[in-house]
PDB file of C-alpha atoms in Angstrom:
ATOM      1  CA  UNK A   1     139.391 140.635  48.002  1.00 54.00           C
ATOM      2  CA  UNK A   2     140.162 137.199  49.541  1.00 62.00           C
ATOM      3  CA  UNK A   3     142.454 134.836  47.869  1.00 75.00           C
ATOM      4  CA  UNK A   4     142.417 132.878  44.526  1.00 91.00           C
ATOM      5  CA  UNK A   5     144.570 130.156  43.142  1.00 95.00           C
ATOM      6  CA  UNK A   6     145.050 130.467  39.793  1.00 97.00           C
ATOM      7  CA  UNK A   7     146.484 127.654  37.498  1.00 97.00           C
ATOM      8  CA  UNK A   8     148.287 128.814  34.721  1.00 98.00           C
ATOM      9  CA  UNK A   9     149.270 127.305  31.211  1.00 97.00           C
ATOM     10  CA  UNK A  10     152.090 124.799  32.532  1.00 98.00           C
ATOM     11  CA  UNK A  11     150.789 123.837  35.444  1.00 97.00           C
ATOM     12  CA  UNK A  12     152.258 126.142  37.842  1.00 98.00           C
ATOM     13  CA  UNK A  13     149.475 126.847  40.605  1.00 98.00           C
ATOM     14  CA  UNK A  14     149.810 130.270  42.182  1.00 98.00           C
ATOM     15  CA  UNK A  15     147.833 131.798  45.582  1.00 96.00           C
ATOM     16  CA  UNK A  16     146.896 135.543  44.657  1.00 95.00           C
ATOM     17  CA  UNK A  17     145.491 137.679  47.757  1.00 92.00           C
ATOM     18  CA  UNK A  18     145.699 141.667  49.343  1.00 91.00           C
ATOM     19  CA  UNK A  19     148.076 141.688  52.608  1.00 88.00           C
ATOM     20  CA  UNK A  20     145.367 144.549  53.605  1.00 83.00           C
ATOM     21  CA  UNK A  21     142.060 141.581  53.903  1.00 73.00           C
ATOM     22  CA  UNK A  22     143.752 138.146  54.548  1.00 64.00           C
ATOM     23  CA  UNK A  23     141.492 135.063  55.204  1.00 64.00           C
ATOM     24  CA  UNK A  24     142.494 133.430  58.186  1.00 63.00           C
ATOM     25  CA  UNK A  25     140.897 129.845  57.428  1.00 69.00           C
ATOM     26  CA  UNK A  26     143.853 129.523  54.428  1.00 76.00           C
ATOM     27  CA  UNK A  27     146.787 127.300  55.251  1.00 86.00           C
ATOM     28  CA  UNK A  28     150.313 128.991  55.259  1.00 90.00           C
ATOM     29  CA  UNK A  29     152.362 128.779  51.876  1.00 95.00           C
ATOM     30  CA  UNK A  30     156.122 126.730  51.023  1.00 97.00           C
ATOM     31  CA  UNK A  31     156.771 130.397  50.325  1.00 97.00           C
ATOM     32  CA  UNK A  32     155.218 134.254  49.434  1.00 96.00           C
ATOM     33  CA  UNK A  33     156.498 137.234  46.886  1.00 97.00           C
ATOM     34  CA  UNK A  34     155.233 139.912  48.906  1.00 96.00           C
ATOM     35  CA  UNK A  35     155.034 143.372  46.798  1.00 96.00           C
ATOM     36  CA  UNK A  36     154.888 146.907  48.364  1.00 92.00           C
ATOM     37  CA  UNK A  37     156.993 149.597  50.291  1.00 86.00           C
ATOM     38  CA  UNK A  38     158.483 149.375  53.950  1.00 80.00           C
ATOM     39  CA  UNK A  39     155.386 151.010  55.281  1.00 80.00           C
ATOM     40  CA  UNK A  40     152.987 147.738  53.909  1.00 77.00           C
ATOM     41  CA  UNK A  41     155.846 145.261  55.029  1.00 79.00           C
ATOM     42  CA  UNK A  42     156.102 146.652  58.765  1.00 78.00           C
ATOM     43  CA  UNK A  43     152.059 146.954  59.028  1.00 79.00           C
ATOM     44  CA  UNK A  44     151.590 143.481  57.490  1.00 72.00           C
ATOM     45  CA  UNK A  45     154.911 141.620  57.074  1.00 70.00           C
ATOM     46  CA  UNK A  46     155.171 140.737  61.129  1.00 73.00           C
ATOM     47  CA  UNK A  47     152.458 137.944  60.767  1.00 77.00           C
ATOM     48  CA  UNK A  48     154.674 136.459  57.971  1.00 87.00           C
ATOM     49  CA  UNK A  49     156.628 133.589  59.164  1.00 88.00           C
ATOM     50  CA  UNK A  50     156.719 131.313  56.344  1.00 92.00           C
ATOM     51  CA  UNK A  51     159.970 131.768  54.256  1.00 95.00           C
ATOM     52  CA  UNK A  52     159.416 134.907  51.723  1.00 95.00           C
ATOM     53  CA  UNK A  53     160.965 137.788  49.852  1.00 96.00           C
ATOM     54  CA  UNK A  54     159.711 141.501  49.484  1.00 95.00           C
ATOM     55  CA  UNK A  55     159.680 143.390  46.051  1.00 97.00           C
ATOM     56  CA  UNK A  56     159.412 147.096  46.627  1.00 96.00           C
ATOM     57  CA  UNK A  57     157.244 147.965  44.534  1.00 94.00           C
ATOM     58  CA  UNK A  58     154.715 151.257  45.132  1.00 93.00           C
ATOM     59  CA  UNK A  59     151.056 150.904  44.707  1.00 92.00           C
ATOM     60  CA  UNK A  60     150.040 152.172  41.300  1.00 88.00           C
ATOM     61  CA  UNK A  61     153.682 152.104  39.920  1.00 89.00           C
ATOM     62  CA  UNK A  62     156.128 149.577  39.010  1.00 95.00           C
ATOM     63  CA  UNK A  63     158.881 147.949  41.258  1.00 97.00           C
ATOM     64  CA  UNK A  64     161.742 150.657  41.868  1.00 96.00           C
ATOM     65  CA  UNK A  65     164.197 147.961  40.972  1.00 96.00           C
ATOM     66  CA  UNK A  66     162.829 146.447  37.934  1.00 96.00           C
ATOM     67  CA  UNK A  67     165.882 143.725  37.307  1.00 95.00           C
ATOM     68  CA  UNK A  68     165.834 142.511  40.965  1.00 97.00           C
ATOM     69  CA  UNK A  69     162.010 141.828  40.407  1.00 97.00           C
ATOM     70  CA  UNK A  70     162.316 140.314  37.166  1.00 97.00           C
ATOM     71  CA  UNK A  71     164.770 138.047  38.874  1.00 97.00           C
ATOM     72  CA  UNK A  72     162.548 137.554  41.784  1.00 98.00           C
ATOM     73  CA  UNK A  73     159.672 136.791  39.414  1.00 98.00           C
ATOM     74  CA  UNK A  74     161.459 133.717  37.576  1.00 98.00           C
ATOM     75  CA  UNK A  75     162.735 132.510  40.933  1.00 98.00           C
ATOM     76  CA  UNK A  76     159.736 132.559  42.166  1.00 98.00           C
ATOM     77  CA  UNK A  77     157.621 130.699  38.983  1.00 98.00           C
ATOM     78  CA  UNK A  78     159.782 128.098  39.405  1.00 98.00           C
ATOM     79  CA  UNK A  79     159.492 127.691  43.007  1.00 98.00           C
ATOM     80  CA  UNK A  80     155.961 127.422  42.329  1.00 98.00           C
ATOM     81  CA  UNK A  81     156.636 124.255  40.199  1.00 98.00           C
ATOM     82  CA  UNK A  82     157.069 122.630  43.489  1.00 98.00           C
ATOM     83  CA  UNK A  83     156.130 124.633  46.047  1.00 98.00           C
ATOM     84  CA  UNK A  84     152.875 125.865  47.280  1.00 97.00           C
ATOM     85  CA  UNK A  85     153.127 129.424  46.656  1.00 98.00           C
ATOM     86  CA  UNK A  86     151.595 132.914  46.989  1.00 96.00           C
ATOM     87  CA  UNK A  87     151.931 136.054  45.373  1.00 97.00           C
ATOM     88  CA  UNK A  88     150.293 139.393  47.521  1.00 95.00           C
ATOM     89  CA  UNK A  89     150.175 142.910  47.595  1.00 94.00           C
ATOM     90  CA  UNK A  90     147.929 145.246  50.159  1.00 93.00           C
ATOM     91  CA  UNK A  91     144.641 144.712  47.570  1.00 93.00           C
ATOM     92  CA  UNK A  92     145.571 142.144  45.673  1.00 93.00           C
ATOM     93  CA  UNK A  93     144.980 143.443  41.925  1.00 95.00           C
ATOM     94  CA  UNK A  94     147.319 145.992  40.602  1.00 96.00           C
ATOM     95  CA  UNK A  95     150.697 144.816  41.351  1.00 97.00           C
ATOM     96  CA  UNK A  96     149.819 141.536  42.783  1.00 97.00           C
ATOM     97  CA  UNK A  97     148.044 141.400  39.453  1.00 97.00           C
ATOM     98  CA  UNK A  98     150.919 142.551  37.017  1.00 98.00           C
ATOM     99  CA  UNK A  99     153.064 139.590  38.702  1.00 98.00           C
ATOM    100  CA  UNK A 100     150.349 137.387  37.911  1.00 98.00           C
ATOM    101  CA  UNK A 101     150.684 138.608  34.175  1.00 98.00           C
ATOM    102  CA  UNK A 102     154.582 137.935  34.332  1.00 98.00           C
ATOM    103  CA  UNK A 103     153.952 134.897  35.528  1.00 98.00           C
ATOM    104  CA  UNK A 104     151.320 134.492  32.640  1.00 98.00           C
ATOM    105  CA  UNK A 105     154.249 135.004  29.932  1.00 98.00           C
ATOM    106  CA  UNK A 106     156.276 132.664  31.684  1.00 98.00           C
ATOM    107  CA  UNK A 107     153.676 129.949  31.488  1.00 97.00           C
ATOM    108  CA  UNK A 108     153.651 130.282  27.754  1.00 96.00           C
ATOM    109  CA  UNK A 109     150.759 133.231  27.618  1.00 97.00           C
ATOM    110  CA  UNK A 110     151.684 135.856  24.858  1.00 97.00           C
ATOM    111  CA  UNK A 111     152.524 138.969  25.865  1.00 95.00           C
ATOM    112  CA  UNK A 112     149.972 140.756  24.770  1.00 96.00           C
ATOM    113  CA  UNK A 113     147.501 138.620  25.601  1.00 97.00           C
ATOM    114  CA  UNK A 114     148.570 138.296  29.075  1.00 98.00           C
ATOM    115  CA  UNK A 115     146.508 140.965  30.968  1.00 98.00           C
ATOM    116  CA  UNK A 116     142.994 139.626  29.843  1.00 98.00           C
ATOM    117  CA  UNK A 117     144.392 136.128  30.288  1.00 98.00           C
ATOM    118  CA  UNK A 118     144.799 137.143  34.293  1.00 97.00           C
ATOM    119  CA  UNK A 119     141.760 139.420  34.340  1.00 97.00           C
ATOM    120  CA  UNK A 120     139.697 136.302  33.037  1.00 97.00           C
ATOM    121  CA  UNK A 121     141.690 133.772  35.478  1.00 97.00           C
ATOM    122  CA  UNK A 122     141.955 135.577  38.959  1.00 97.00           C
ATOM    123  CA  UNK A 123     140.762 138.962  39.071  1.00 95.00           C
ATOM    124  CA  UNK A 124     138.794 141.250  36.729  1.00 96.00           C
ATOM    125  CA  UNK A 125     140.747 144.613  37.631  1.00 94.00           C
ATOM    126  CA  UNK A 126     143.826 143.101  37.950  1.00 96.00           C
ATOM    127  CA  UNK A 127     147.149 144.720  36.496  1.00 96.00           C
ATOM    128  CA  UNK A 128     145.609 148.360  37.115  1.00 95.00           C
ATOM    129  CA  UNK A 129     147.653 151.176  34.980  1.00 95.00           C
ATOM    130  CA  UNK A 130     148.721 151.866  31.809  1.00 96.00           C
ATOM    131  CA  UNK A 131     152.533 151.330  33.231  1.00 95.00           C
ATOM    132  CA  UNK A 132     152.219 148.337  34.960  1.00 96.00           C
ATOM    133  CA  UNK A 133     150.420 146.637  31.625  1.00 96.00           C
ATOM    134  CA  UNK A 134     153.465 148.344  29.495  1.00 96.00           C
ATOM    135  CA  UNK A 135     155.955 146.541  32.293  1.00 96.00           C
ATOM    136  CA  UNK A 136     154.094 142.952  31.425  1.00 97.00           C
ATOM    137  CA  UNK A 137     155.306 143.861  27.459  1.00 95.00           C
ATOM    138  CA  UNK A 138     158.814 144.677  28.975  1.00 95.00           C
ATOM    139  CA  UNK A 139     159.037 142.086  31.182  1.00 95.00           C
ATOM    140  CA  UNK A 140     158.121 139.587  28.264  1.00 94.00           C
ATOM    141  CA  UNK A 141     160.482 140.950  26.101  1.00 92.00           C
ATOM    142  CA  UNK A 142     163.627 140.430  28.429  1.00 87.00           C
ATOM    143  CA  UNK A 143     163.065 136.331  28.314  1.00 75.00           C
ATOM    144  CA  UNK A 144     164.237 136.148  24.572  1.00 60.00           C
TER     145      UNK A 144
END
């Protein structure tokens, strides 16, 4: 998949795309939340030289340090408030996806209504296993 800004609830505006088919005509982001393991940051992180962060996070599964990413998450929706930002795993769906639904809550989504909001808003698979839609509940739940 290419890339797709989506603009959530408050505002925030947030570049989705997959490491694994970027589009060379987009300009460079304020700043990126990359998600995946070492292998996907030394294949694709070396044309990255915009100020970013990794999350490790395997594909199909959840980040293997869930607080770090939660904290990574809200640092990173409010960089978005005034930064042009972009969120990016190798495809672009699952995980990048799941971020996207975090970012949902934060923008006022419910919780449960946060998958379809990003399946309806940037991309129609997104958020791909039963896990990683659980860890958009869980990661809702730890903002109260």
């Amino acid at each position: 998949m290419g890339s797709t800004t989506v603009e959530f609830p408050d505002g925030v505006r947030v570049r989705g795309r997959g490491l694994g088919r970027p589009r060379p005509d987009e300009s460079a982001p304020d700043f990126g939340l990359y998600l995946g393991t070492s292998r996907l940051r030394r294949k694709h992180g070396g044309g990255i030289s915009w100020p970013h962060e990794w999350v490790t996070w395997p594909d199909f599964l959840l980040p293997t340090r869930p607080a770090e990413a939660r904290r990574q998450i809200k640092a990173f929706h409010e960089r978005a408030k005034a930064e042009t930002v972009e969120v990016a795993c190798y495809g672009g769906a699952g995980r990048t996806g799941t971020v996207m639904a975090c970012l949902a809550t934060l923008s006022g989504v419910p919780a449960g209504e946060a998958v379809a909001w990003v399946r309806a808003n940037y991309h129609e698979r997104a958020v791909e296993t039963p896990w990683q839609r659980g860890w958009v509940k869980s990661f809702a739940k730890q903002l109260d």
